[in-house]
Amino acid sequence: MAYDGKILRRALRRFEEDKRDREERARDRRESVFLRQPRLREIDAQLRSTMSRILATALRRGTDPRAAVEALKKQNLGLQEERALLLAGLGLPADCLEDKPACPLCQDAGWREGRMCRCLKAYCAREQQKELSRMLDLGNQSFATFSLEWYDQAEDPALGVSPRENMDWIYRTCKRYAAAFGPGSGNLLLTGDPGLGKTFLSAAIAREVSAEGFSVVYDTAAHIFDRFEARKFGREAGEAVEADVDRVLDCDLLILDDLGTELTTPFVQSALYTIVNSRITDRRASILSTNLKLEDLARRYTAQTVSRIEGEYQVLPFFGEDIRRLKKERG
């Protein structure tokens, strides 16, 4: 799993802000207790100095430190008992002055044994959800809210299947894809007319996959190609355009929407091949969504690109009536 730099920076900033807030609240809580019972402040200071005194005693040359260490431990236990009694007198639990990390696994460091801890992953997932929500309605677009009732049950004579049966298969395919997502999950091509649910199911997949801690980039083809062009021809300088291109190539799942609505130029054809081929080579998953049929893609883009798509993508053909129009008509 590899979160792009923008998401990780936001997550780390939020992680550190929350950590500071917890520390400040803990200090305020301790101070309020000390004001009620000043003796607790003295005990706290003595307990905090115990470890350094034990170490100093153990390092003292020419003497056996064991007796001194045991004496300090006994003193420590006596102070803890006194503290517990004083806190009980205030109606407070014995551990209310202890510094307890929010995450017991990493002690609020965010990293464990050189790897990102699950607590920091949760921050990354939330920041990624915010990023995706700028383009997708993640609040309403999910597998749980998807409905087949808008799709006709009458069989299409040319295809031998009804729109509802076809969409049921597509829905189950997308749900399985999201549930089992991981390295080498493969690629999907969502193709069909507008208003049939391609963006809805793309959003549902993005929602599920990002919630599992995978990095997801969702963007329109036109905008992605624009970022590639800006880097290629130097229209924009700096790290931002480089980061935009890198996140498209390096994310765990790329969802490229509205393929075919952009102005197709030789550069766009080359950029699409770069995206498709490099992500297949690196075993990074992609979902392409387009209103074009496979034969239309072959006419618009290079044969090399379409060959890679045909060989490496599972095609999910959408057909039926425009759902957005039906919803509008039915109020």
Tab-separated table of C-alpha atoms in Angstrom:
chain	number	residue	atom	x	y	z
A	1	MET	CA	0.000	0.000	0.000
A	2	ALA	CA	1.428	3.371	-0.972
A	3	TYR	CA	-0.339	6.606	-0.118
A	4	ASP	CA	0.677	9.534	-2.268
A	5	GLY	CA	2.602	12.340	-0.609
A	6	LYS	CA	-0.317	14.763	-0.475
A	7	ILE	CA	-2.555	12.347	1.424
A	8	LEU	CA	0.250	11.240	3.746
A	9	ARG	CA	1.228	14.824	4.600
A	10	ARG	CA	-2.367	15.697	5.472
A	11	ALA	CA	-2.742	12.541	7.552
A	12	LEU	CA	0.506	13.179	9.448
A	13	ARG	CA	-0.500	16.772	10.150
A	14	ARG	CA	-3.877	15.693	11.496
A	15	PHE	CA	-2.261	12.839	13.456
A	16	GLU	CA	0.184	15.220	15.163
A	17	GLU	CA	-2.532	17.813	15.844
A	18	ASP	CA	-4.716	15.218	17.571
A	19	LYS	CA	-1.729	13.937	19.528
A	20	ARG	CA	-0.947	17.454	20.785
A	21	ASP	CA	-4.606	17.989	21.687
A	22	ARG	CA	-4.614	14.785	23.761
A	23	GLU	CA	-1.398	15.805	25.513
A	24	GLU	CA	-2.801	19.254	26.304
A	25	ARG	CA	-6.015	17.772	27.677
A	26	ALA	CA	-3.989	15.343	29.798
A	27	ARG	CA	-1.876	18.212	31.190
A	28	ASP	CA	-4.989	20.239	31.990
A	29	ARG	CA	-6.575	17.233	33.690
A	30	ARG	CA	-3.457	16.601	35.770
A	31	GLU	CA	-3.162	20.257	36.741
A	32	SER	CA	-6.791	20.381	37.894
A	33	VAL	CA	-6.161	17.320	40.086
A	34	PHE	CA	-2.954	18.811	41.527
A	35	LEU	CA	-4.791	22.003	42.428
A	36	ARG	CA	-7.326	19.965	44.380
A	37	GLN	CA	-4.618	17.939	46.171
A	38	PRO	CA	-1.093	19.532	46.074
A	39	ARG	CA	0.525	16.451	47.629
A	40	LEU	CA	-0.209	14.577	44.376
A	41	ARG	CA	2.087	16.971	42.484
A	42	GLU	CA	4.948	16.093	44.834
A	43	ILE	CA	4.298	12.368	44.487
A	44	ASP	CA	4.146	12.673	40.703
A	45	ALA	CA	7.505	14.445	40.578
A	46	GLN	CA	9.103	11.816	42.831
A	47	LEU	CA	7.741	8.925	40.758
A	48	ARG	CA	8.979	10.494	37.533
A	49	SER	CA	12.483	10.800	38.959
A	50	THR	CA	12.616	7.194	40.227
A	51	MET	CA	13.905	5.664	36.983
A	52	SER	CA	16.800	8.101	36.658
A	53	ARG	CA	17.722	7.465	40.292
A	54	ILE	CA	17.654	3.696	39.719
A	55	LEU	CA	19.918	4.063	36.673
A	56	ALA	CA	22.325	6.323	38.553
A	57	THR	CA	22.499	3.815	41.401
A	58	ALA	CA	23.055	0.888	39.048
A	59	LEU	CA	25.906	2.690	37.263
A	60	ARG	CA	27.693	3.643	40.467
A	61	ARG	CA	31.054	1.885	40.448
A	62	GLY	CA	32.491	-0.112	43.280
A	63	THR	CA	29.164	-0.958	44.927
A	64	ASP	CA	26.496	-3.601	44.525
A	65	PRO	CA	23.445	-1.650	43.331
A	66	ARG	CA	20.844	-4.338	44.047
A	67	ALA	CA	20.031	-3.282	47.600
A	68	ALA	CA	19.681	0.386	46.623
A	69	VAL	CA	17.529	-0.504	43.620
A	70	GLU	CA	15.203	-2.626	45.778
A	71	ALA	CA	14.896	0.231	48.269
A	72	LEU	CA	13.907	2.630	45.503
A	73	LYS	CA	11.353	0.168	44.174
A	74	LYS	CA	9.797	-0.146	47.625
A	75	GLN	CA	9.718	3.627	47.925
A	76	ASN	CA	8.071	3.761	44.507
A	77	LEU	CA	5.387	1.279	45.569
A	78	GLY	CA	4.748	3.270	48.719
A	79	LEU	CA	4.272	6.459	46.696
A	80	GLN	CA	1.897	4.685	44.315
A	81	GLU	CA	-0.205	3.443	47.214
A	82	GLU	CA	-0.331	6.926	48.742
A	83	ARG	CA	-1.308	8.386	45.367
A	84	ALA	CA	-4.098	5.820	44.920
A	85	LEU	CA	-5.517	6.654	48.363
A	86	LEU	CA	-5.434	10.398	47.697
A	87	LEU	CA	-7.112	9.950	44.302
A	88	ALA	CA	-9.766	7.692	45.816
A	89	GLY	CA	-10.455	10.436	48.340
A	90	LEU	CA	-11.144	12.751	45.408
A	91	GLY	CA	-13.422	10.158	43.796
A	92	LEU	CA	-10.941	9.541	40.955
A	93	PRO	CA	-9.549	6.255	39.547
A	94	ALA	CA	-6.010	5.238	40.483
A	95	ASP	CA	-4.734	5.605	36.901
A	96	CYS	CA	-6.211	9.022	36.088
A	97	LEU	CA	-2.779	10.737	36.200
A	98	GLU	CA	-1.030	8.192	33.979
A	99	ASP	CA	-0.017	9.090	30.423
A	100	LYS	CA	-1.903	6.512	28.351
A	101	PRO	CA	-1.335	6.494	24.570
A	102	ALA	CA	-4.339	6.393	22.268
A	103	CYS	CA	-2.689	3.527	20.355
A	104	PRO	CA	-1.173	0.790	22.544
A	105	LEU	CA	0.546	-0.798	19.541
A	106	CYS	CA	2.877	2.075	18.583
A	107	GLN	CA	2.543	4.256	21.695
A	108	ASP	CA	1.282	7.079	19.432
A	109	ALA	CA	4.409	7.065	17.271
A	110	GLY	CA	2.443	6.188	14.121
A	111	TRP	CA	5.025	3.581	13.082
A	112	ARG	CA	5.855	0.075	14.279
A	113	GLU	CA	9.000	-1.830	13.332
A	114	GLY	CA	9.554	0.447	10.360
A	115	ARG	CA	5.973	0.114	9.084
A	116	MET	CA	2.972	2.369	9.307
A	117	CYS	CA	0.812	1.489	12.298
A	118	ARG	CA	-2.893	0.871	11.842
A	119	CYS	CA	-3.695	4.076	13.765
A	120	LEU	CA	-1.879	6.227	11.193
A	121	LYS	CA	-3.368	4.144	8.356
A	122	ALA	CA	-6.800	5.117	9.658
A	123	TYR	CA	-5.845	8.797	9.364
A	124	CYS	CA	-4.627	8.210	5.799
A	125	ALA	CA	-7.864	6.426	4.926
A	126	ARG	CA	-9.951	9.325	6.261
A	127	GLU	CA	-7.920	11.908	4.352
A	128	GLN	CA	-8.219	9.849	1.191
A	129	GLN	CA	-11.975	9.594	1.657
A	130	LYS	CA	-12.104	13.395	1.905
A	131	GLU	CA	-10.109	13.679	-1.324
A	132	LEU	CA	-12.379	11.225	-3.136
A	133	SER	CA	-15.495	12.956	-1.806
A	134	ARG	CA	-14.536	16.091	-3.727
A	135	MET	CA	-15.433	14.293	-6.956
A	136	LEU	CA	-17.646	11.428	-5.796
A	137	ASP	CA	-20.773	11.279	-3.667
A	138	LEU	CA	-19.318	8.716	-1.264
A	139	GLY	CA	-22.069	9.460	1.227
A	140	ASN	CA	-24.745	7.952	-1.031
A	141	GLN	CA	-22.864	5.930	-3.624
A	142	SER	CA	-22.156	2.544	-2.074
A	143	PHE	CA	-22.912	-1.112	-2.721
A	144	ALA	CA	-25.514	-0.984	0.059
A	145	THR	CA	-27.483	1.803	-1.665
A	146	PHE	CA	-27.246	0.431	-5.218
A	147	SER	CA	-30.649	-0.615	-6.543
A	148	LEU	CA	-31.520	-2.865	-9.489
A	149	GLU	CA	-35.141	-1.658	-9.605
A	150	TRP	CA	-34.295	1.008	-12.191
A	151	TYR	CA	-33.184	-1.575	-14.754
A	152	ASP	CA	-35.677	-3.161	-17.130
A	153	GLN	CA	-36.432	-6.875	-16.705
A	154	ALA	CA	-37.341	-7.354	-20.366
A	155	GLU	CA	-34.747	-9.343	-22.299
A	156	ASP	CA	-32.787	-7.513	-24.973
A	157	PRO	CA	-33.280	-9.682	-28.126
A	158	ALA	CA	-29.868	-8.802	-29.532
A	159	LEU	CA	-28.014	-9.625	-26.303
A	160	GLY	CA	-30.153	-12.433	-24.880
A	161	VAL	CA	-30.207	-10.914	-21.410
A	162	SER	CA	-32.193	-8.175	-19.679
A	163	PRO	CA	-30.595	-4.935	-18.421
A	164	ARG	CA	-31.453	-6.000	-14.859
A	165	GLU	CA	-29.801	-9.400	-15.203
A	166	ASN	CA	-26.756	-7.791	-16.769
A	167	MET	CA	-26.526	-5.162	-14.025
A	168	ASP	CA	-26.922	-7.809	-11.336
A	169	TRP	CA	-23.873	-9.579	-12.765
A	170	ILE	CA	-21.915	-6.298	-13.023
A	171	TYR	CA	-22.886	-5.330	-9.467
A	172	ARG	CA	-21.739	-8.676	-8.056
A	173	THR	CA	-18.528	-8.534	-10.097
A	174	CYS	CA	-17.685	-5.052	-8.786
A	175	LYS	CA	-18.541	-6.012	-5.210
A	176	ARG	CA	-16.277	-9.072	-5.355
A	177	TYR	CA	-13.524	-6.982	-6.914
A	178	ALA	CA	-13.669	-4.442	-4.078
A	179	ALA	CA	-13.916	-7.071	-1.319
A	180	ALA	CA	-10.915	-9.050	-2.574
A	181	PHE	CA	-8.816	-6.071	-3.650
A	182	GLY	CA	-5.076	-6.408	-3.264
A	183	PRO	CA	-1.831	-6.415	-5.256
A	184	GLY	CA	-2.462	-7.835	-8.705
A	185	SER	CA	-6.249	-7.570	-8.448
A	186	GLY	CA	-6.527	-6.895	-12.158
A	187	ASN	CA	-8.335	-4.227	-14.128
A	188	LEU	CA	-11.874	-3.346	-15.152
A	189	LEU	CA	-13.256	-1.549	-18.211
A	190	LEU	CA	-16.697	-0.047	-17.561
A	191	THR	CA	-18.278	0.782	-20.901
A	192	GLY	CA	-21.726	1.990	-21.917
A	193	ASP	CA	-23.963	5.000	-22.413
A	194	PRO	CA	-24.199	7.800	-19.815
A	195	GLY	CA	-26.536	7.428	-16.832
A	196	LEU	CA	-26.292	3.656	-16.418
A	197	GLY	CA	-24.360	3.451	-13.124
A	198	LYS	CA	-20.703	3.440	-14.133
A	199	THR	CA	-19.760	6.343	-11.864
A	200	PHE	CA	-21.948	4.994	-9.046
A	201	LEU	CA	-20.221	1.602	-8.998
A	202	SER	CA	-16.798	3.221	-9.456
A	203	ALA	CA	-17.505	5.294	-6.348
A	204	ALA	CA	-18.654	2.201	-4.452
A	205	ILE	CA	-15.409	0.415	-5.327
A	206	ALA	CA	-13.336	3.479	-4.379
A	207	ARG	CA	-15.163	3.698	-1.056
A	208	GLU	CA	-14.534	0.055	-0.132
A	209	VAL	CA	-10.935	-0.131	-1.333
A	210	SER	CA	-9.827	3.134	0.298
A	211	ALA	CA	-11.483	2.102	3.583
A	212	GLU	CA	-9.167	-0.922	3.621
A	213	GLY	CA	-6.126	1.348	3.550
A	214	PHE	CA	-5.269	1.196	-0.153
A	215	SER	CA	-4.414	4.376	-2.013
A	216	VAL	CA	-7.032	5.316	-4.603
A	217	VAL	CA	-6.917	8.069	-7.216
A	218	TYR	CA	-10.162	8.994	-8.967
A	219	ASP	CA	-10.049	11.610	-11.702
A	220	THR	CA	-11.359	12.400	-15.158
A	221	ALA	CA	-9.327	11.434	-18.190
A	222	ALA	CA	-9.251	15.038	-19.380
A	223	HIS	CA	-7.705	16.298	-16.143
A	224	ILE	CA	-5.174	13.475	-15.912
A	225	PHE	CA	-4.010	14.019	-19.484
A	226	ASP	CA	-3.772	17.746	-18.799
A	227	ARG	CA	-1.398	17.056	-15.868
A	228	PHE	CA	0.751	14.776	-18.035
A	229	GLU	CA	0.867	17.441	-20.732
A	230	ALA	CA	1.776	20.163	-18.217
A	231	ARG	CA	4.756	18.114	-17.081
A	232	LYS	CA	5.842	17.137	-20.582
A	233	PHE	CA	5.816	20.633	-22.045
A	234	GLY	CA	6.770	22.556	-18.919
A	235	ARG	CA	3.542	24.563	-18.706
A	236	GLU	CA	3.810	24.347	-14.928
A	237	ALA	CA	6.955	24.206	-12.861
A	238	GLY	CA	7.417	22.847	-9.387
A	239	GLU	CA	6.566	19.755	-7.400
A	240	ALA	CA	2.764	19.895	-7.735
A	241	VAL	CA	2.538	18.680	-11.323
A	242	GLU	CA	5.178	16.009	-10.701
A	243	ALA	CA	3.212	14.793	-7.682
A	244	ASP	CA	-0.021	14.651	-9.719
A	245	VAL	CA	1.599	12.470	-12.371
A	246	ASP	CA	3.356	10.257	-9.823
A	247	ARG	CA	0.162	9.581	-7.886
A	248	VAL	CA	-1.594	8.476	-11.093
A	249	LEU	CA	1.193	5.999	-11.859
A	250	ASP	CA	1.920	4.820	-8.302
A	251	CYS	CA	-1.432	4.546	-6.489
A	252	ASP	CA	-2.839	1.116	-5.625
A	253	LEU	CA	-6.018	1.756	-7.636
A	254	LEU	CA	-6.512	4.294	-10.414
A	255	ILE	CA	-10.070	5.063	-11.532
A	256	LEU	CA	-9.938	7.028	-14.773
A	257	ASP	CA	-13.401	8.368	-15.582
A	258	ASP	CA	-14.935	9.734	-18.807
A	259	LEU	CA	-12.282	8.295	-21.109
A	260	GLY	CA	-13.036	9.520	-24.625
A	261	THR	CA	-14.495	12.903	-23.696
A	262	GLU	CA	-11.076	14.566	-23.931
A	263	LEU	CA	-9.619	16.051	-27.109
A	264	THR	CA	-7.688	13.108	-28.514
A	265	THR	CA	-4.240	14.082	-29.764
A	266	PRO	CA	-1.075	12.075	-30.424
A	267	PHE	CA	0.131	13.172	-26.990
A	268	VAL	CA	-3.063	11.922	-25.299
A	269	GLN	CA	-2.731	8.595	-27.125
A	270	SER	CA	0.842	8.293	-25.885
A	271	ALA	CA	-0.097	9.280	-22.316
A	272	LEU	CA	-2.903	6.718	-22.169
A	273	TYR	CA	-0.534	3.979	-23.329
A	274	THR	CA	1.991	5.041	-20.674
A	275	ILE	CA	-0.660	4.860	-17.952
A	276	VAL	CA	-2.141	1.556	-19.092
A	277	ASN	CA	1.137	-0.192	-19.828
A	278	SER	CA	3.142	0.995	-16.818
A	279	ARG	CA	0.388	0.087	-14.373
A	280	ILE	CA	-0.025	-3.376	-15.917
A	281	THR	CA	3.743	-3.897	-15.776
A	282	ASP	CA	3.845	-2.787	-12.117
A	283	ARG	CA	0.766	-4.925	-11.304
A	284	ARG	CA	-1.175	-1.871	-10.154
A	285	ALA	CA	-4.918	-2.037	-10.665
A	286	SER	CA	-6.895	0.343	-12.882
A	287	ILE	CA	-10.537	0.959	-13.723
A	288	LEU	CA	-11.341	2.748	-16.961
A	289	SER	CA	-14.836	4.181	-17.386
A	290	THR	CA	-16.023	5.299	-20.814
A	291	ASN	CA	-19.152	5.966	-22.842
A	292	LEU	CA	-17.381	4.422	-25.831
A	293	LYS	CA	-17.646	0.815	-26.968
A	294	LEU	CA	-14.506	-1.274	-27.332
A	295	GLU	CA	-14.530	-0.837	-31.113
A	296	ASP	CA	-14.767	2.946	-30.666
A	297	LEU	CA	-11.696	2.872	-28.398
A	298	ALA	CA	-9.813	1.019	-31.137
A	299	ARG	CA	-10.561	3.822	-33.596
A	300	ARG	CA	-9.684	6.617	-31.178
A	301	TYR	CA	-6.520	5.281	-29.528
A	302	THR	CA	-3.550	3.261	-30.734
A	303	ALA	CA	-3.854	-0.424	-31.553
A	304	GLN	CA	-1.085	-1.096	-29.024
A	305	THR	CA	-3.084	0.521	-26.215
A	306	VAL	CA	-6.348	-1.213	-27.075
A	307	SER	CA	-4.518	-4.540	-27.351
A	308	ARG	CA	-3.231	-4.102	-23.783
A	309	ILE	CA	-6.747	-3.214	-22.590
A	310	GLU	CA	-8.345	-6.198	-24.359
A	311	GLY	CA	-5.740	-8.556	-22.932
A	312	GLU	CA	-5.599	-7.294	-19.355
A	313	TYR	CA	-9.013	-5.746	-18.541
A	314	GLN	CA	-12.306	-7.431	-17.705
A	315	VAL	CA	-14.971	-5.684	-19.770
A	316	LEU	CA	-18.233	-4.789	-18.000
A	317	PRO	CA	-20.768	-3.630	-20.635
A	318	PHE	CA	-23.558	-1.394	-19.298
A	319	PHE	CA	-26.817	-1.078	-21.273
A	320	GLY	CA	-30.396	-0.011	-20.652
A	321	GLU	CA	-32.273	3.248	-20.123
A	322	ASP	CA	-30.670	6.369	-18.639
A	323	ILE	CA	-31.237	6.016	-14.866
A	324	ARG	CA	-30.782	9.724	-14.215
A	325	ARG	CA	-33.516	10.525	-16.709
A	326	LEU	CA	-35.856	7.879	-15.257
A	327	LYS	CA	-35.377	9.248	-11.728
A	328	LYS	CA	-36.112	12.749	-12.955
A	329	GLU	CA	-39.273	11.640	-14.751
A	330	ARG	CA	-40.555	9.764	-11.706
A	331	GLY	CA	-39.815	12.700	-9.445
